Amino acid sequence: MSPQKRFKNVQAQNRTSQGSSSFQTTLSAWKVKQDPSNSKNISKHGQNNPVGDYEHADDQAEEDALQMAVGYFEKGPIKASQNKDKTLEKHLKTVENVAWKNGLASEEIDILLNIALSGKFGNAVNTRILKCIIPATVISEDSVVKAVSWLCVGKCSGSTKVLFYRWLVAMFDFIDRKEQINLLYGFFFASLQDDALCPYVCHLLYLLTKKENGEIENGKLILFQGMQPHLQALLSLYKFFAPALISVSLPVRKKIYFKNSENLWKTALLAVKQRNRGPSPEPLKLMLGPANVRPLKRKWNSLSVIPVLNSSSYTKECGKKEMSLSDCLNRSGSFPLEQLQSFPQLLQNIHCLELPSQMGSVLNNSLLLHYINCVRDEPVLLRFYYWLSQTLQEECIWYKVNNYEHGKEFTNFLDTIIRAECFLQEGFYSCEAFLYKSLPLWDGLCCRSQFLQLVSWIPFSSFSEVKPLLFDHLAQLFFTSTIYFKCSVLQSLKELLQNWLLWLSMDIHMKPVTNSPLETTLGGSMNSVSKLIHYVGWLSTTAMRLESNSTFLLHFILDFYEKVCDIYINYNLPLVVLFPPGIFYSALLSLDTSILNQLCFIMHRYRKNLTAAKKNELVQKTKSEFNFSSKTYQEFNHYLTSMVGCLWTSKPFGKGIYVDPEILEKTGVAEYKNSLNVVHHPSFLSYAVSFLERGGNRERGKKWSWYLDYLFSQGLQGLKLFIRSTEGINCNNQY
Amino acid sequence: MDSYNAPESTPSASSRPEDYFIGATPLQKRLESVRKQSSFIPTPPRRKIPQCSQLQEDVDPQKVALLLHKQWTLYSLTPLYKFSYSNLKEYSRLLNAFIVAEKQKGLAVEVGEDFNIKVIFSTLLGMKGTQRDPEAFLVQIVSKSQLPSENREGKVLWTGWFCCIFGDSLLETVSEDFTCLPLFLANGAESNTAIIGTWFQKTFDCYFSPLAINAFNLSWMAAMWTACKMDHYVATTEFLWSVPCSPQSLDISFAIHPEDAKALWDSVHKTPGEVTQEEVDLFMDCLYSHFHRHFKIHLSATRLVRVSTSVASAHTDGKIKILCHKYLIGVLAYLTELAIFQIE
């Protein structure tokens, strides 16, 4: 049985059971039937309940009768049959009964529509059939398209056609899809010439018309004389979609244009709606805030958010009334944008490129993005800045209540911007300004991925200035949202750090050549970056506590520090910032192998960076202003001691983490000293087990190094690097 | 939760905030002003009570008459690129051609037919707050009369004007290629506004956005306009509040005799010549408590959507009607401020 039919059956079952419940005498039976989940059971295991079984059978009989009736119609009238009329009448009655009671499945509708319009039966029968085509839930689009195709053959009478159009208008909302039907727009439009059909076709077109139709078809309406209300309605719709194209003035007051063609099916329609509505009623929309701000773009620039590329010769022409000779020569030498196809072309003509009349159009053109990336022409950038700022503000969906249907469009627009930013490897100031305004209003859900990407493309600037505008708002959302949100924020902050570092490392080396937009001193820049890192450190520490040391979260935090620990070597920038103790110790005492492994790797890289820095200091001899303070080295050494104490020398709580011996006594762990070294560390437990299973405990002497080799062979690269590089420090690597 | 303390910078280099922007470009100045705007309360806590402007005396009274007693739809407008006051005639011709082209689009029947409209650009000399403000200008679409014997003026189909009153904060941040006229007011069919707006956007690479006035700013308008000295009142002071409810919102109108409103204002007003945020709040609170005493409705829980006084009336949708000639500049100054806030 098709799912749709089954659904219908269950519905029917429910209906009958509720209808007959007043006749029930036994309470238990009544109870059983009230429960909808039980009623399904009944239809499956009907034999347990005689009443249910009976109803089931009744329903089944009805269904069979309907199938027979439909089959009868499908075959067509049997000429020879004696009691033809009687049989016909019987089957018609069956169809009518079922249709009005429960509606018809879409397959049945398909067949019946076919019959009614193919002219197999007489007019009266066709009319009766059409009148009772009431869907159980939906009507398939294909059936309607097939039915319309019958109209072209001329097999059905005018009155049947009229009735069919009325039916189509009434049932319009129940058709599952409209794409195919919309393709028939031209056919329907041509049918307007039939005077009898005109009012109903008008109504159908009114329902069907989209913007494109309005533009294409409206010119033709001039042909129609007179101003019947239905034509007026259609015209007013076209006028709405393409106000410039309709010059006829229409009366404003008239509101009712169409005869109510639904009245034949009114009660049936209500029933279908009820059936389709399902359990969740539509959410109540309250008008809050400045909700009804006019959506400007929808009417002005209907095609797309981003303007079309046009060269600005227009402006130039009217900008200079009398062109000098040199201007004329320049004009003739300028390179029209429309011809710009390739990067070499751009390079050859970069000095004489005609700029687009609307700078926003560069967003869709990668060659021009190159251009605005290298040009330092203020007006060009300012035009782009204004356009993007205003468009973002205008499009932003959470500025306006009830504007969520344009969410998809806004998301696409943000994606385009982010693509451009990634392409240029540079953020736009407009987006930063937009974030200032919109972040305090953001719910943290809408366009989350896009929004956080915008954050990661904030152009480099002074952290303390940006913090109150952006990061304080982000922190509020961060602390109050789920762990997944926290992780995505950390991820985007990692990308932000990376973008800043890339930008700075380029900037330092390019400084003599280009005039960088932010004239900063290196010290100022490093200060800003270090503040960002400290800020993320603070976020992470607090988040770890809020999420009770979640391993998942810790992964994202350590990812961030994987970037941080390598700044000196990877980006050639004089900065080393260590992680806060809250992160370091959580990672060290973690139960997860990969966390500990990642921590080892980060410590290893910190060590590399600090040694490199120290070496450079010694080589240069001159006192650079970026010598790291001894505090950084001390901090690192402190962490290193803790780590070696835990993992290696089995002196976990002496130096490094200091825990009062009395407290340790109270824990009742006998050999706490050993319990955190590589062999006993809880995060390696599963490795230890499988090592022992493989017979690793046979020879006692070399067990430690065998075990380490085993761990290294399992892909714990971080641990390997860390232990190899610290081996020099701790000579007593004996168990 | 830990309080966040910015730690001492790791590098020992000294860095002062001014190190960041040594040679600030206009774009950075923009960003700076956006930052300033976003970090503090958006509106200054005090404003001047509208005064009769000296410059306004120069404005052609016939043109001023065009601007008064009409309902204008407000838009904010980003600076116009390469706009030149010496080319107004040329712009008239181009815009005329553009409108005709737009209107004829797709209408095969009407090809070759003259549309009988005329576009007129003209400056509104003197419509400015300071000498630095660029000149305001007016665009009119007039239907050409069919019969030469008839009134040669023709019927005005659509009017729009661009102005900048005390726009210093915006003027400072743009280069000379741009003309800053952040406030645009339109009267006439919206389809015309759309066509003309599109032409301006295409020609001068600017951007129009509808300028809505929120309840906060409406209260300011109510206070400032009540504070204006009037020789005679032409309209009652009226407030309209909207109660959000479904399916249709409920409106509450509250009309006060203008002299009573002025008396109330005088009782809360302290600083001469200025309006402060506290005064605005107090003024509105007095109205609220008065209303509550009589109707037991807390208006503060609803949304203020319209304010009308003898000076002007404004709707939250961004519609304004200016009634009083004397305070035209004062009203426009505040609207310019709102428009600049929107485009920053």
GROMACS .gro file of C-alpha atoms in nm, chain B residues 34-324:
model
  291
  769VAL     CA    1   3.169   5.443   1.330
  770ARG     CA    2   3.357   5.308   1.629
  771LYS     CA    3   3.294   5.620   1.829
  772GLN     CA    4   2.931   5.610   1.735
  773SER     CA    5   2.891   5.246   1.825
  774SER     CA    6   3.068   5.266   2.155
  775PHE     CA    7   2.866   5.548   2.305
  776ILE     CA    8   2.498   5.630   2.325
  777PRO     CA    9   2.403   5.697   1.965
  778THR     CA   10   2.255   6.038   2.021
  779PRO     CA   11   2.408   6.325   2.211
  780PRO     CA   12   2.230   6.389   2.539
  781ARG     CA   13   2.151   6.747   2.445
  782ARG     CA   14   2.043   6.935   2.133
  783LYS     CA   15   1.958   7.290   2.045
  784ILE     CA   16   1.596   7.397   2.029
  785PRO     CA   17   1.532   7.479   1.661
  786GLN     CA   18   1.597   7.841   1.589
  787CYS     CA   19   1.502   8.056   1.297
  788SER     CA   20   1.798   8.039   1.062
  789GLN     CA   21   1.957   8.346   0.905
  790LEU     CA   22   2.059   8.156   0.594
  791GLN     CA   23   1.703   8.047   0.544
  792GLU     CA   24   1.610   8.406   0.461
  793ASP     CA   25   1.781   8.362   0.124
  794VAL     CA   26   1.558   8.075   0.019
  795ASP     CA   27   1.311   8.157  -0.251
  796PRO     CA   28   0.975   8.171  -0.066
  797GLN     CA   29   0.799   8.012  -0.362
  798LYS     CA   30   1.025   7.712  -0.329
  799VAL     CA   31   0.978   7.694   0.045
  800ALA     CA   32   0.606   7.687  -0.015
  801LEU     CA   33   0.663   7.380  -0.230
  802LEU     CA   34   0.824   7.203   0.062
  803LEU     CA   35   0.572   7.283   0.334
  804HIS     CA   36   0.242   7.106   0.401
  805LYS     CA   37   0.338   6.805   0.192
  806GLN     CA   38   0.399   6.456   0.313
  807TRP     CA   39   0.756   6.352   0.243
  808THR     CA   40   0.897   6.004   0.252
  809LEU     CA   41   1.243   6.008   0.403
  810TYR     CA   42   1.552   5.833   0.274
  811SER     CA   43   1.913   5.845   0.376
  812LEU     CA   44   2.160   5.881   0.095
  813THR     CA   45   2.532   5.805   0.084
  814PRO     CA   46   2.759   6.073  -0.070
  815LEU     CA   47   2.714   6.135  -0.442
  816TYR     CA   48   3.025   6.063  -0.646
  817LYS     CA   49   3.122   6.320  -0.911
  818PHE     CA   50   2.807   6.522  -0.878
  819SER     CA   51   2.842   6.872  -1.015
  820TYR     CA   52   2.611   7.167  -0.960
  821SER     CA   53   2.712   7.310  -1.295
  822ASN     CA   54   2.558   7.018  -1.479
  823LEU     CA   55   2.201   7.035  -1.351
  824LYS     CA   56   2.064   7.102  -1.700
  825GLU     CA   57   2.245   6.802  -1.837
  826TYR     CA   58   2.114   6.587  -1.551
  827SER     CA   59   1.759   6.700  -1.631
  828ARG     CA   60   1.801   6.580  -1.987
  829LEU     CA   61   1.956   6.248  -1.888
  830LEU     CA   62   1.706   6.173  -1.616
  831ASN     CA   63   1.422   6.263  -1.850
  832ALA     CA   64   1.553   6.017  -2.107
  833PHE     CA   65   1.599   5.752  -1.839
  834ILE     CA   66   1.244   5.789  -1.708
  835VAL     CA   67   1.099   5.768  -2.058
  836ALA     CA   68   1.306   5.460  -2.130
  837GLU     CA   69   1.199   5.294  -1.806
  838LYS     CA   70   0.833   5.373  -1.855
  839GLN     CA   71   0.832   5.245  -2.211
  840LYS     CA   72   1.008   4.924  -2.127
  841GLY     CA   73   0.812   4.635  -2.272
  842LEU     CA   74   0.523   4.844  -2.397
  843ALA     CA   75   0.531   4.796  -2.770
  844VAL     CA   76   0.214   4.996  -2.816
  845GLU     CA   77   0.362   5.316  -2.692
  846VAL     CA   78   0.682   5.330  -2.890
  847GLY     CA   79   0.750   5.664  -3.047
  848GLU     CA   80   0.492   5.837  -2.838
  849ASP     CA   81   0.612   6.131  -2.635
  850PHE     CA   82   0.570   6.085  -2.266
  851ASN     CA   83   0.499   6.450  -2.208
  852ILE     CA   84   0.701   6.486  -1.896
  853LYS     CA   85   0.972   6.727  -1.806
  854VAL     CA   86   1.239   6.686  -1.542
  855ILE     CA   87   1.356   7.000  -1.368
  856PHE     CA   88   1.663   7.022  -1.146
  857SER     CA   89   1.700   7.339  -0.943
  858THR     CA   90   1.901   7.444  -0.642
  859LEU     CA   91   1.743   7.549  -0.315
  860LEU     CA   92   1.979   7.834  -0.240
  861GLY     CA   93   2.026   7.903   0.126
  862MET     CA   94   1.879   7.574   0.243
  863LYS     CA   95   2.173   7.489   0.466
  864GLY     CA   96   2.282   7.504   0.827
  865THR     CA   97   2.635   7.631   0.781
  866GLN     CA   98   2.823   7.773   0.486
  867ARG     CA   99   3.008   7.445   0.459
  868ASP     CA  100   2.693   7.248   0.390
  869PRO     CA  101   2.652   7.176   0.019
  870GLU     CA  102   2.363   7.341  -0.159
  871ALA     CA  103   2.032   7.157  -0.144
  872PHE     CA  104   1.861   7.082  -0.474
  873LEU     CA  105   1.516   6.997  -0.595
  874VAL     CA  106   1.402   6.758  -0.867
  875GLN     CA  107   1.055   6.790  -1.010
  876ILE     CA  108   0.873   6.587  -1.268
  877VAL     CA  109   0.616   6.796  -1.442
  878SER     CA  110   0.366   6.680  -1.698
  879LYS     CA  111   0.379   6.899  -2.004
  880SER     CA  112   0.038   7.039  -2.081
  881GLN     CA  113  -0.111   6.916  -2.405
  882LEU     CA  114  -0.260   7.246  -2.503
  883PRO     CA  115  -0.024   7.541  -2.538
  884SER     CA  116  -0.296   7.782  -2.433
  885GLU     CA  117  -0.326   7.622  -2.090
  886ASN     CA  118  -0.120   7.701  -1.787
  887ARG     CA  119   0.238   7.654  -1.902
  888GLU     CA  120   0.354   7.528  -1.564
  889GLY     CA  121   0.194   7.188  -1.599
  890LYS     CA  122   0.106   6.952  -1.317
  891VAL     CA  123   0.380   6.842  -1.080
  892LEU     CA  124   0.377   6.464  -1.077
  893TRP     CA  125   0.665   6.399  -0.844
  894THR     CA  126   0.898   6.605  -0.628
  895GLY     CA  127   1.214   6.508  -0.448
  896TRP     CA  128   1.485   6.708  -0.280
  897PHE     CA  129   1.828   6.646  -0.139
  898CYS     CA  130   1.971   6.841   0.149
  899CYS     CA  131   2.235   6.856   0.419
  900ILE     CA  132   2.179   7.072   0.723
  901PHE     CA  133   2.468   7.084   0.973
  902GLY     CA  134   2.630   6.781   0.817
  903ASP     CA  135   2.979   6.853   0.948
  904SER     CA  136   3.041   6.509   1.090
  905LEU     CA  137   2.990   6.355   0.746
  906LEU     CA  138   3.163   6.629   0.548
  907GLU     CA  139   3.483   6.578   0.742
  908THR     CA  140   3.521   6.219   0.632
  909VAL     CA  141   3.486   6.239   0.255
  910SER     CA  142   3.709   6.373  -0.017
  911GLU     CA  143   3.614   6.643  -0.264
  912ASP     CA  144   3.496   6.396  -0.528
  913PHE     CA  145   3.186   6.345  -0.320
  914THR     CA  146   2.886   6.565  -0.252
  915CYS     CA  147   2.722   6.492   0.081
  916LEU     CA  148   2.346   6.532   0.078
  917PRO     CA  149   2.250   6.263   0.325
  918LEU     CA  150   1.881   6.348   0.350
  919PHE     CA  151   1.648   6.280   0.060
  920LEU     CA  152   1.276   6.357   0.072
  921ALA     CA  153   1.029   6.239  -0.190
  922ASN     CA  154   0.667   6.311  -0.263
  923GLY     CA  155   0.478   6.130  -0.537
  924ALA     CA  156   0.425   5.781  -0.669
  925GLU     CA  157   0.671   5.534  -0.527
  926SER     CA  158   0.727   5.389  -0.872
  927ASN     CA  159   0.867   5.727  -0.974
  928THR     CA  160   1.083   5.744  -0.665
  929ALA     CA  161   1.216   5.403  -0.759
  930ILE     CA  162   1.304   5.505  -1.114
  931ILE     CA  163   1.467   5.829  -1.010
  932GLY     CA  164   1.647   5.667  -0.719
  933THR     CA  165   1.779   5.398  -0.950
  934TRP     CA  166   1.911   5.664  -1.186
  935PHE     CA  167   2.091   5.846  -0.905
  936GLN     CA  168   2.235   5.518  -0.776
  937LYS     CA  169   2.362   5.429  -1.121
  938THR     CA  170   2.493   5.773  -1.205
  939PHE     CA  171   2.651   5.884  -0.881
  940ASP     CA  172   2.720   5.548  -0.717
  941CYS     CA  173   2.517   5.636  -0.411
  942TYR     CA  174   2.273   5.431  -0.205
  943PHE     CA  175   1.922   5.515  -0.091
  944SER     CA  176   1.780   5.353   0.221
  945PRO     CA  177   1.439   5.422   0.370
  946LEU     CA  178   1.483   5.627   0.684
  947ALA     CA  179   1.256   5.503   0.960
  948ILE     CA  180   1.223   5.705   1.279
  949ASN     CA  181   1.220   5.498   1.593
  950ALA     CA  182   1.014   5.578   1.900
  951PHE     CA  183   1.316   5.718   2.082
  952ASN     CA  184   1.377   5.976   1.812
  953LEU     CA  185   1.007   6.050   1.784
  954SER     CA  186   1.002   6.147   2.153
  955TRP     CA  187   1.292   6.379   2.085
  956MET     CA  188   1.100   6.535   1.800
  957ALA     CA  189   0.794   6.574   2.021
  958ALA     CA  190   0.998   6.755   2.285
  959MET     CA  191   1.198   6.973   2.048
  960TRP     CA  192   0.896   7.078   1.846
  961THR     CA  193   0.688   7.147   2.153
  962ALA     CA  194   0.970   7.364   2.277
  963CYS     CA  195   0.955   7.587   1.967
  964LYS     CA  196   0.807   7.930   2.025
  965MET     CA  197   0.503   7.975   1.804
  966ASP     CA  198   0.309   8.289   1.725
  967HIS     CA  199  -0.002   8.087   1.669
  968TYR     CA  200  -0.072   7.720   1.666
  969VAL     CA  201  -0.215   7.563   1.354
  970ALA     CA  202  -0.263   7.210   1.478
  971THR     CA  203  -0.320   7.019   1.798
  972THR     CA  204  -0.036   6.825   1.946
  973GLU     CA  205  -0.111   6.459   1.888
  974PHE     CA  206   0.062   6.135   1.974
  975LEU     CA  207  -0.019   5.796   1.832
  976TRP     CA  208   0.081   5.474   2.004
  977SER     CA  209   0.053   5.129   1.861
  978VAL     CA  210  -0.017   4.820   2.067
  979PRO     CA  211   0.127   4.505   1.916
  980CYS     CA  212  -0.148   4.250   1.892
  981SER     CA  213  -0.282   4.008   1.637
  982PRO     CA  214  -0.438   4.013   1.382
  983GLN     CA  215  -0.460   4.389   1.373
  984SER     CA  216  -0.268   4.631   1.585
  985LEU     CA  217  -0.451   4.863   1.814
  986ASP     CA  218  -0.380   5.233   1.794
  987ILE     CA  219  -0.411   5.479   2.080
  988SER     CA  220  -0.432   5.843   1.991
  989PHE     CA  221  -0.370   6.115   2.248
  990ALA     CA  222  -0.439   6.475   2.147
  991ILE     CA  223  -0.340   6.770   2.363
  992HIS     CA  224  -0.405   7.136   2.318
  993PRO     CA  225  -0.075   7.280   2.192
  994GLU     CA  226  -0.067   7.544   2.463
  995ASP     CA  227  -0.109   7.277   2.731
  996ALA     CA  228   0.174   7.080   2.577
  997LYS     CA  229   0.390   7.391   2.580
  998ALA     CA  230   0.300   7.458   2.943
  999LEU     CA  231   0.396   7.103   3.033
 1000TRP     CA  232   0.722   7.142   2.844
 1001ASP     CA  233   0.801   7.471   3.019
 1002SER     CA  234   0.750   7.301   3.353
 1003VAL     CA  235   1.009   7.030   3.279
 1004HIS     CA  236   1.248   7.249   3.083
 1005LYS     CA  237   1.553   7.393   3.256
 1006THR     CA  238   1.847   7.463   3.026
 1007PRO     CA  239   1.767   7.764   2.810
 1008GLY     CA  240   1.791   7.709   2.435
 1009GLU     CA  241   1.866   7.339   2.474
 1010VAL     CA  242   1.683   7.012   2.511
 1011THR     CA  243   1.838   6.739   2.720
 1012GLN     CA  244   1.771   6.368   2.733
 1013GLU     CA  245   1.640   6.396   3.090
 1014GLU     CA  246   1.394   6.662   2.982
 1015VAL     CA  247   1.270   6.450   2.694
 1016ASP     CA  248   1.223   6.153   2.926
 1017LEU     CA  249   1.049   6.364   3.187
 1018PHE     CA  250   0.820   6.522   2.929
 1019MET     CA  251   0.712   6.184   2.795
 1020ASP     CA  252   0.680   6.038   3.145
 1021CYS     CA  253   0.443   6.318   3.241
 1022LEU     CA  254   0.225   6.236   2.941
 1023TYR     CA  255   0.235   5.867   3.029
 1024SER     CA  256   0.137   5.918   3.390
 1025HIS     CA  257  -0.141   6.156   3.292
 1026PHE     CA  258  -0.279   5.900   3.053
 1027HIS     CA  259  -0.244   5.625   3.309
 1028ARG     CA  260  -0.433   5.823   3.567
 1029HIS     CA  261  -0.730   5.850   3.336
 1030PHE     CA  262  -0.730   5.527   3.139
 1031LYS     CA  263  -0.517   5.289   3.342
 1032ILE     CA  264  -0.306   5.210   3.038
 1033HIS     CA  265   0.072   5.210   3.053
 1034LEU     CA  266   0.167   5.382   2.732
 1035SER     CA  267   0.531   5.319   2.803
 1036ALA     CA  268   0.463   4.955   2.723
 1037THR     CA  269   0.341   5.041   2.375
 1038ARG     CA  270   0.520   5.186   2.078
 1039LEU     CA  271   0.510   5.550   1.979
 1040VAL     CA  272   0.442   5.563   1.605
 1041ARG     CA  273   0.345   5.919   1.524
 1042VAL     CA  274   0.395   6.267   1.661
 1043SER     CA  275   0.220   6.573   1.521
 1044THR     CA  276   0.268   6.929   1.633
 1045SER     CA  277   0.224   7.270   1.478
 1046VAL     CA  278   0.587   7.261   1.371
 1047ALA     CA  279   0.579   6.929   1.191
 1048SER     CA  280   0.446   6.579   1.212
 1049ALA     CA  281   0.647   6.261   1.180
 1050HIS     CA  282   0.557   5.894   1.145
 1051THR     CA  283   0.777   5.604   1.242
 1052ASP     CA  284   0.755   5.473   0.883
 1053GLY     CA  285   0.974   5.763   0.779
 1054LYS     CA  286   0.708   6.008   0.670
 1055ILE     CA  287   0.723   6.373   0.761
 1056LYS     CA  288   0.515   6.682   0.703
 1057ILE     CA  289   0.658   7.021   0.789
 1058LEU     CA  290   0.404   7.286   0.871
 1059CYS     CA  291   0.599   7.577   1.010
   0.00000   0.00000   0.00000
